[in-house]
Short mmCIF file of C-alpha atoms in Angstrom, two decimals:
data_model
loop_
_atom_site.label_atom_id
_atom_site.label_comp_id
_atom_site.label_asym_id
_atom_site.label_seq_id
_atom_site.Cartn_x
_atom_site.Cartn_y
_atom_site.Cartn_z
CA UNK I 2 0.00 0.00 0.00
CA UNK I 3 1.32 3.43 -0.96
CA UNK I 4 1.89 5.59 2.08
CA UNK I 5 0.33 9.05 1.87
CA UNK I 6 2.90 11.85 1.91
CA UNK I 7 2.67 14.09 4.99
CA UNK I 8 0.86 17.38 4.60
CA UNK I 9 2.88 20.58 4.58
CA UNK I 10 1.65 21.58 8.06
CA UNK I 11 2.77 18.20 9.42
CA UNK I 12 6.30 18.92 8.19
CA UNK I 13 6.65 22.60 9.06
CA UNK I 14 4.00 23.09 11.75
CA UNK I 15 0.70 24.96 11.92
CA UNK I 16 0.26 28.37 13.55
CA UNK I 17 -2.16 31.26 13.98
CA UNK I 18 -0.99 34.87 13.60
CA UNK I 19 -3.23 37.60 15.04
CA UNK I 20 -2.47 41.19 14.03
CA UNK I 21 -3.47 43.98 16.40
CA UNK I 22 -2.86 47.16 14.38
CA UNK I 23 -3.02 49.84 17.07
CA UNK I 24 -0.14 51.71 18.75
CA UNK I 25 0.31 54.69 21.05
CA UNK I 26 2.71 56.25 18.51
CA UNK I 27 4.28 55.35 15.15
CA UNK I 28 8.01 54.63 15.42
CA UNK I 29 10.08 56.29 12.67
CA UNK I 30 11.77 53.02 11.62
CA UNK I 31 8.57 50.90 11.55
CA UNK I 32 7.02 49.78 8.25
CA UNK I 33 4.48 47.44 9.88
CA UNK I 34 0.74 47.98 9.50
CA UNK I 35 0.23 50.05 12.65
CA UNK I 36 -2.03 52.99 13.38
CA UNK I 37 -2.48 55.48 16.21
CA UNK I 38 -6.20 55.35 17.10
CA UNK I 39 -8.11 56.36 20.22
CA UNK I 40 -11.26 54.80 21.63
CA UNK I 41 -11.06 51.21 20.35
CA UNK I 42 -14.21 49.12 20.79
CA UNK I 43 -12.50 46.05 22.25
CA UNK I 44 -15.66 43.92 22.35
CA UNK I 45 -16.36 44.56 18.66
CA UNK I 46 -12.80 43.71 17.68
CA UNK I 47 -12.88 40.56 19.81
CA UNK I 48 -16.03 39.37 18.03
CA UNK I 49 -14.57 40.12 14.59
CA UNK I 50 -11.25 38.37 15.25
CA UNK I 51 -13.03 35.33 16.69
CA UNK I 52 -15.41 35.12 13.73
CA UNK I 53 -12.57 35.35 11.22
CA UNK I 54 -10.73 32.55 13.05
CA UNK I 55 -13.84 30.36 12.91
CA UNK I 56 -14.17 30.93 9.17
CA UNK I 57 -10.55 29.88 8.67
CA UNK I 58 -11.04 26.94 11.00
CA UNK I 59 -13.91 25.60 8.92
CA UNK I 60 -11.49 25.33 5.97
CA UNK I 61 -8.65 23.69 7.91
CA UNK I 62 -10.22 21.11 10.15
CA UNK I 63 -8.29 18.21 11.63
CA UNK I 64 -5.08 20.15 12.24
CA UNK I 65 -3.02 20.43 15.40
CA UNK I 66 -2.24 24.04 16.31
CA UNK I 67 1.33 24.43 17.57
CA UNK I 68 1.45 28.19 18.14
CA UNK I 69 -0.50 31.44 18.37
CA UNK I 70 1.27 34.77 18.01
CA UNK I 71 -0.27 38.15 18.83
CA UNK I 72 1.73 40.71 16.82
CA UNK I 73 1.26 44.30 15.78
CA UNK I 74 1.10 47.15 16.41
CA UNK I 75 1.05 46.86 20.16
CA UNK I 76 -0.86 43.75 21.27
CA UNK I 77 -0.29 44.67 24.92
CA UNK I 78 -2.94 47.37 24.32
CA UNK I 79 -5.48 44.56 23.90
CA UNK I 80 -7.83 43.90 26.80
CA UNK I 81 -7.18 40.48 28.39
CA UNK I 82 -10.80 39.63 27.53
CA UNK I 83 -10.06 40.25 23.84
CA UNK I 84 -7.05 37.94 23.99
CA UNK I 85 -9.14 35.30 25.78
CA UNK I 86 -11.87 35.49 23.09
CA UNK I 87 -9.29 34.91 20.34
CA UNK I 88 -7.71 31.93 22.12
CA UNK I 89 -11.11 30.36 22.81
CA UNK I 90 -12.10 30.73 19.14
CA UNK I 91 -8.88 28.97 18.13
CA UNK I 92 -9.57 26.20 20.65
CA UNK I 93 -13.01 25.70 19.12
CA UNK I 94 -11.47 25.22 15.66
CA UNK I 95 -8.34 23.14 16.15
CA UNK I 96 -6.74 20.67 18.53
CA UNK I 97 -4.11 22.44 20.61
CA UNK I 98 -0.69 20.80 20.81
CA UNK I 99 0.14 19.71 24.35
CA UNK I 100 3.02 22.20 24.37
CA UNK I 101 1.32 24.97 22.37
CA UNK I 102 3.21 28.25 22.48
CA UNK I 103 1.04 31.38 22.80
CA UNK I 104 3.09 34.57 22.48
CA UNK I 105 2.05 38.18 22.91
CA UNK I 106 4.22 41.14 21.90
CA UNK I 107 4.37 43.97 24.43
CA UNK I 108 5.83 47.44 24.59
CA UNK I 109 7.40 48.30 27.96
CA UNK I 110 5.24 51.39 28.34
CA UNK I 111 2.02 49.36 28.23
CA UNK I 112 3.12 46.65 30.69
CA UNK I 113 1.05 46.31 33.84
CA UNK I 114 1.22 43.40 36.25
CA UNK I 115 -2.56 43.06 36.41
CA UNK I 116 -2.92 43.05 32.63
CA UNK I 117 -0.13 40.47 32.27
CA UNK I 118 -1.79 38.24 34.84
CA UNK I 119 -4.98 38.55 32.80
CA UNK I 120 -3.14 37.45 29.66
CA UNK I 121 -1.71 34.48 31.53
CA UNK I 122 -5.19 33.44 32.70
CA UNK I 123 -6.37 33.72 29.08
CA UNK I 124 -3.68 31.24 28.01
CA UNK I 125 -0.68 33.35 26.97
CA UNK I 126 2.51 31.57 28.08
CA UNK I 127 5.24 33.62 26.40
CA UNK I 128 5.86 37.37 26.08
CA UNK I 129 8.12 39.24 23.67
CA UNK I 130 9.11 42.73 24.84
CA UNK I 131 10.00 45.51 22.39
CA UNK I 132 12.85 46.95 24.46
CA UNK I 133 14.88 48.00 21.33
CA UNK I 134 17.65 49.78 23.28
CA UNK I 135 19.12 50.08 26.77
CA UNK I 136 20.41 53.58 26.06
CA UNK I 137 18.22 56.63 26.80
CA UNK I 138 19.40 58.77 23.88
CA UNK I 139 18.92 55.98 21.38
CA UNK I 140 15.40 55.26 22.63
CA UNK I 141 14.56 58.88 21.85
CA UNK I 142 16.11 58.63 18.38
CA UNK I 143 14.10 55.47 17.71
CA UNK I 144 10.90 57.26 18.69
CA UNK I 145 10.19 54.95 21.62
CA UNK I 146 7.89 56.28 24.33
CA UNK I 147 9.43 54.25 27.17
CA UNK I 148 12.69 54.93 28.96
CA UNK I 149 15.37 52.51 30.16
CA UNK I 150 13.95 52.24 33.68
CA UNK I 151 10.50 51.40 32.27
CA UNK I 152 12.06 48.73 30.06
CA UNK I 153 13.82 47.10 32.98
CA UNK I 154 10.70 47.32 35.15
CA UNK I 155 8.56 45.80 32.40
CA UNK I 156 11.03 42.98 32.05
CA UNK I 157 10.79 42.32 35.77
CA UNK I 158 6.99 42.20 35.60
CA UNK I 159 7.11 39.83 32.62
CA UNK I 160 9.52 37.49 34.42
CA UNK I 161 7.29 37.42 37.50
CA UNK I 162 4.29 36.24 35.44
CA UNK I 163 5.72 34.16 32.57
CA UNK I 164 8.36 31.45 32.42
CA UNK I 165 9.27 32.34 28.83
CA UNK I 166 10.26 35.93 28.07
CA UNK I 167 11.99 37.28 24.99
CA UNK I 168 12.98 40.81 24.09
CA UNK I 169 14.14 42.72 21.02
CA UNK I 170 17.09 45.03 20.54
CA UNK I 171 18.06 47.08 17.49
CA UNK I 172 21.75 47.69 16.75
CA UNK I 173 23.81 49.43 14.05
CA UNK I 174 22.11 52.61 15.22
CA UNK I 175 23.18 56.20 14.66
CA UNK I 176 26.61 57.01 16.13
CA UNK I 177 26.89 53.56 17.74
CA UNK I 178 30.43 52.15 17.97
CA UNK I 179 31.43 48.51 18.17
CA UNK I 180 32.38 48.94 21.84
CA UNK I 181 29.05 50.66 22.54
CA UNK I 182 27.25 47.60 21.19
CA UNK I 183 29.52 45.21 23.09
CA UNK I 184 28.67 46.92 26.39
CA UNK I 185 24.93 47.12 25.68
CA UNK I 186 24.59 43.55 24.46
CA UNK I 187 26.56 42.31 27.48
CA UNK I 188 24.06 44.06 29.76
CA UNK I 189 21.16 42.55 27.81
CA UNK I 190 22.58 39.05 28.08
CA UNK I 191 22.76 39.41 31.85
CA UNK I 192 19.03 40.28 31.84
CA UNK I 193 17.83 37.71 29.31
CA UNK I 194 15.74 34.67 30.21
CA UNK I 195 15.81 32.31 27.24
CA UNK I 196 15.43 34.20 23.94
CA UNK I 197 16.57 37.41 22.25
CA UNK I 198 15.82 38.94 18.84
CA UNK I 199 18.68 41.19 17.71
CA UNK I 200 18.08 43.19 14.55
CA UNK I 201 20.26 45.52 12.54
CA UNK I 202 18.55 48.84 11.94
CA UNK I 203 17.31 48.93 8.36
CA UNK I 204 15.85 51.99 6.66
CA UNK I 205 12.62 50.82 5.06
CA UNK I 206 10.74 52.67 2.35
CA UNK I 207 7.57 54.30 3.62
CA UNK I 208 8.98 55.11 7.08
CA UNK I 209 9.87 58.46 8.62
CA UNK I 210 13.52 57.34 8.70
CA UNK I 211 13.38 56.70 4.94
CA UNK I 212 12.12 60.23 4.27
CA UNK I 213 14.70 61.68 6.64
CA UNK I 214 17.53 59.72 5.01
CA UNK I 215 16.53 60.86 1.52
CA UNK I 216 16.54 64.45 2.75
CA UNK I 217 20.05 63.98 4.18
CA UNK I 218 18.91 64.28 7.77
CA UNK I 219 19.70 60.79 9.05
CA UNK I 220 23.40 60.98 9.87
CA UNK I 221 25.75 58.72 11.80
CA UNK I 222 24.58 55.34 10.51
CA UNK I 223 27.44 52.80 10.51
CA UNK I 224 29.29 51.91 7.33
CA UNK I 225 28.77 48.42 5.92
CA UNK I 226 32.02 47.05 7.39
CA UNK I 227 31.15 48.27 10.89
CA UNK I 228 27.64 46.80 10.63
CA UNK I 229 29.19 43.46 9.61
CA UNK I 230 31.56 43.64 12.60
CA UNK I 231 28.55 44.25 14.87
CA UNK I 232 26.79 41.21 13.41
CA UNK I 233 29.85 39.01 14.03
CA UNK I 234 30.24 40.37 17.57
CA UNK I 235 26.58 39.57 18.21
CA UNK I 236 27.14 35.95 17.23
CA UNK I 237 30.29 35.71 19.36
CA UNK I 238 28.80 37.16 22.56
CA UNK I 239 25.51 35.28 22.30
CA UNK I 240 27.24 31.97 21.64
CA UNK I 241 29.55 32.49 24.64
CA UNK I 242 26.52 33.18 26.85
CA UNK I 243 24.71 30.02 25.72
CA UNK I 244 22.33 31.62 23.23
CA UNK I 245 22.45 29.74 19.93
CA UNK I 246 21.92 31.77 16.76
CA UNK I 247 19.23 29.46 15.39
CA UNK I 248 18.20 32.10 12.82
CA UNK I 249 19.90 35.16 11.36
CA UNK I 250 18.54 37.54 14.00
CA UNK I 251 17.24 35.21 16.72
CA UNK I 252 19.15 33.64 19.60
CA UNK I 253 17.90 31.17 22.18
CA UNK I 254 18.94 28.82 24.92
CA UNK I 255 18.50 25.12 24.02
CA UNK I 256 14.82 24.31 23.53
CA UNK I 257 13.67 27.96 23.78
CA UNK I 258 13.43 28.79 20.07
CA UNK I 259 10.29 30.65 19.02
CA UNK I 260 8.02 27.85 17.82
CA UNK I 261 5.80 30.27 15.96
CA UNK I 262 8.62 31.79 13.96
CA UNK I 263 9.89 28.29 13.22
CA UNK I 264 6.56 27.62 11.48
CA UNK I 265 7.47 30.42 9.05
CA UNK I 266 11.09 29.38 8.58
CA UNK I 267 10.21 25.69 8.22
CA UNK I 268 7.61 26.83 5.69
CA UNK I 269 4.67 25.29 7.49
CA UNK I 270 1.08 26.53 7.27
CA UNK I 271 -0.37 29.44 9.19
CA UNK I 272 -3.63 31.35 9.34
CA UNK I 273 -3.32 35.14 9.47
CA UNK I 274 -6.18 37.23 10.89
CA UNK I 275 -6.42 40.95 11.57
CA UNK I 276 -5.70 43.97 9.36
CA UNK I 277 -2.92 43.30 6.85
CA UNK I 278 -2.21 39.79 8.15
CA UNK I 279 -0.70 37.29 5.70
CA UNK I 280 -1.26 33.55 5.76
CA UNK I 281 -0.17 30.39 3.94
CA UNK I 282 -2.61 27.51 3.88
CA UNK I 283 -3.06 24.46 1.71
CA UNK I 284 -3.43 20.76 1.18
CA UNK I 285 -1.21 18.49 -0.87
CA UNK I 286 0.51 20.48 -3.61
CA UNK I 287 -2.14 23.21 -3.47
CA UNK I 288 -1.19 26.21 -1.37
CA UNK I 289 -2.73 29.66 -1.14
CA UNK I 290 -1.34 32.99 0.01
CA UNK I 291 -3.96 34.97 1.94
CA UNK I 292 -3.82 38.71 2.61
CA UNK I 293 -6.29 40.59 4.81
CA UNK I 294 -7.46 44.13 4.14
CA UNK I 295 -4.88 46.42 5.74
CA UNK I 296 -6.93 49.47 6.81
CA UNK I 297 -8.39 48.66 10.25
CA UNK I 298 -11.80 50.19 9.55
CA UNK I 299 -12.15 48.43 6.22
CA UNK I 300 -10.99 45.10 7.66
CA UNK I 301 -13.54 45.38 10.45
CA UNK I 302 -16.40 46.19 8.07
CA UNK I 303 -15.45 43.44 5.60
CA UNK I 304 -15.05 40.89 8.38
CA UNK I 305 -18.46 41.69 9.81
CA UNK I 306 -19.90 41.46 6.28
CA UNK I 307 -18.47 37.99 5.64
CA UNK I 308 -14.64 37.95 5.22
CA UNK I 309 -11.68 40.18 6.07
CA UNK I 310 -9.54 38.73 3.26
CA UNK I 311 -8.59 40.94 0.36
CA UNK I 312 -7.00 38.10 -1.64
CA UNK I 313 -6.52 34.30 -1.70
CA UNK I 314 -3.97 33.66 -4.43
CA UNK I 315 -2.95 30.18 -5.57
CA UNK I 316 0.83 29.74 -5.37
CA UNK I 317 2.63 27.91 -8.16
CA UNK I 318 5.08 25.18 -7.18
CA UNK I 319 7.89 27.47 -8.28
CA UNK I 320 6.56 30.23 -6.00
CA UNK I 321 6.40 27.77 -3.12
CA UNK I 322 9.94 26.59 -3.75
CA UNK I 323 11.22 30.17 -3.84
CA UNK I 324 9.51 31.00 -0.57
CA UNK I 325 10.85 27.88 1.11
CA UNK I 326 14.33 28.75 -0.12
CA UNK I 327 14.14 32.28 1.28
CA UNK I 328 12.70 31.12 4.59
CA UNK I 329 14.79 28.01 5.15
CA UNK I 330 18.20 29.54 4.51
CA UNK I 331 17.61 32.00 7.36
CA UNK I 332 17.90 29.07 9.77
CA UNK I 333 21.25 27.86 11.06
CA UNK I 334 20.10 24.29 10.36
CA UNK I 335 19.28 25.28 6.78
CA UNK I 336 16.72 23.68 4.47
CA UNK I 337 16.01 20.24 3.05
CA UNK I 338 17.12 20.13 -0.60
CA UNK I 339 14.97 17.04 -1.20
CA UNK I 340 11.90 18.95 -0.04
CA UNK I 341 12.90 21.74 -2.41
CA UNK I 342 13.15 19.30 -5.31
CA UNK I 343 9.80 17.73 -4.39
CA UNK I 344 8.23 21.10 -5.10
CA UNK I 345 9.37 20.74 -8.74
CA UNK I 346 11.81 23.57 -8.28
CA UNK I 347 12.30 25.45 -11.54
CA UNK I 348 15.86 24.20 -12.08
CA UNK I 349 17.90 21.73 -10.07
CA UNK I 350 20.14 24.05 -8.02
CA UNK I 351 23.09 21.65 -7.98
CA UNK I 352 25.40 23.82 -10.08
CA UNK I 353 24.60 26.94 -8.09
CA UNK I 354 25.17 25.04 -4.84
CA UNK I 355 28.57 23.87 -6.04
CA UNK I 356 29.53 27.42 -7.00
CA UNK I 357 28.49 28.75 -3.59
CA UNK I 358 30.32 25.92 -1.84
CA UNK I 359 33.46 26.86 -3.74
CA UNK I 360 33.12 30.40 -2.42
CA UNK I 361 32.66 29.13 1.14
CA UNK I 362 29.14 30.58 1.39
CA UNK I 363 27.10 27.38 1.82
CA UNK I 364 27.69 23.83 3.00
CA UNK I 365 25.67 20.66 2.59
CA UNK I 366 25.37 17.73 4.98
CA UNK I 367 23.17 15.02 3.53
CA UNK I 368 19.94 16.66 2.39
CA UNK I 369 20.45 19.77 4.54
CA UNK I 370 21.81 22.92 2.87
CA UNK I 371 22.87 25.79 5.11
CA UNK I 372 24.62 29.13 4.80
CA UNK I 373 28.04 29.34 6.43
CA UNK I 374 28.94 32.15 8.79
CA UNK I 375 30.37 34.05 5.83
CA UNK I 376 27.28 33.26 3.77
CA UNK I 377 24.98 34.67 6.44
CA UNK I 378 26.71 38.04 6.06
CA UNK I 379 25.60 38.13 2.41
CA UNK I 380 22.49 35.98 2.71
CA UNK I 381 20.41 37.94 0.21
CA UNK I 382 23.06 37.35 -2.45
CA UNK I 383 23.22 33.63 -1.60
CA UNK I 384 19.45 33.31 -1.95
CA UNK I 385 19.47 35.25 -5.23
CA UNK I 386 22.10 32.89 -6.64
CA UNK I 387 19.87 29.88 -5.90
CA UNK I 388 16.64 31.32 -7.30
CA UNK I 389 15.73 30.19 -10.85
#
């Protein structure tokens, strides 16, 4: 008897992403779908998010949900009752994994012990704090509303409520030296629990920083060589402290990797709900890319009228292979070349792999292809070389 091939979600995992689009202020480096709005009707939003989850659940029955991630925006502006309604809707639709990870992003300014305890009662078991910097002047430059003391206090509150706490830092900032980053990262590692996300500052089109840079007003950003040195120092210090770089920008103690983000990087399936949320869902070789309406008001109206999705596009096998390539090579473990070939990848990448191996940018162990340390410094170029 021919054995049925495992579904994509059984290989890469199955997750739910919930986008909360509201913030207290728009950060000048942020290109996410976030909006500053007063007077949010939490009960109405809870009903809409729950209904959209149930619609998605009706089309993906029989799956085991491994993670839920509340992103934004600032999800810590959600009422605990709103979070509880979302989690209950998900529980109605899918079987929860015994070790399901339910993460909520929080800004230090919006952290309150009572609210965090409410999230924990709702089912949240992991928090990711947007600290971004441990330096007062840099927090101001980044447009953050919290100060260093608030960040440290918020971290203390999070640790008192949750066993799993992650936080983000941005480096390669204006006027930052290598020694500045060494000192700051060393402080952060002394604080950290089990996971850190460490991102180089990038100037994205559509942000205030982008406009400022084009006008010549964003001075002091590090040259490319200094940014590369900061990346290498990040790997060195995190590794020495026991935080493995399991992905380009993410570091964790053994067993503490973000399960939700691994769904993306392992190219599993995920449902995306909320304004501007993206999803990937399918069965067999059929896979669709879903995109929700991005404007909060329009998403809410469309959801209440029947569906918050703007598009549900069928992905070709070549599109799927390209996405898996771009996702999988971000991981230290790399990607499975046999899985890539099973997607009828446009051309067999053997010649390109050999060329990149000759340059010391990738290495292959059995079916697993991964970028080397040198390759991770130029990862976009490595990926481009492997695309058909």
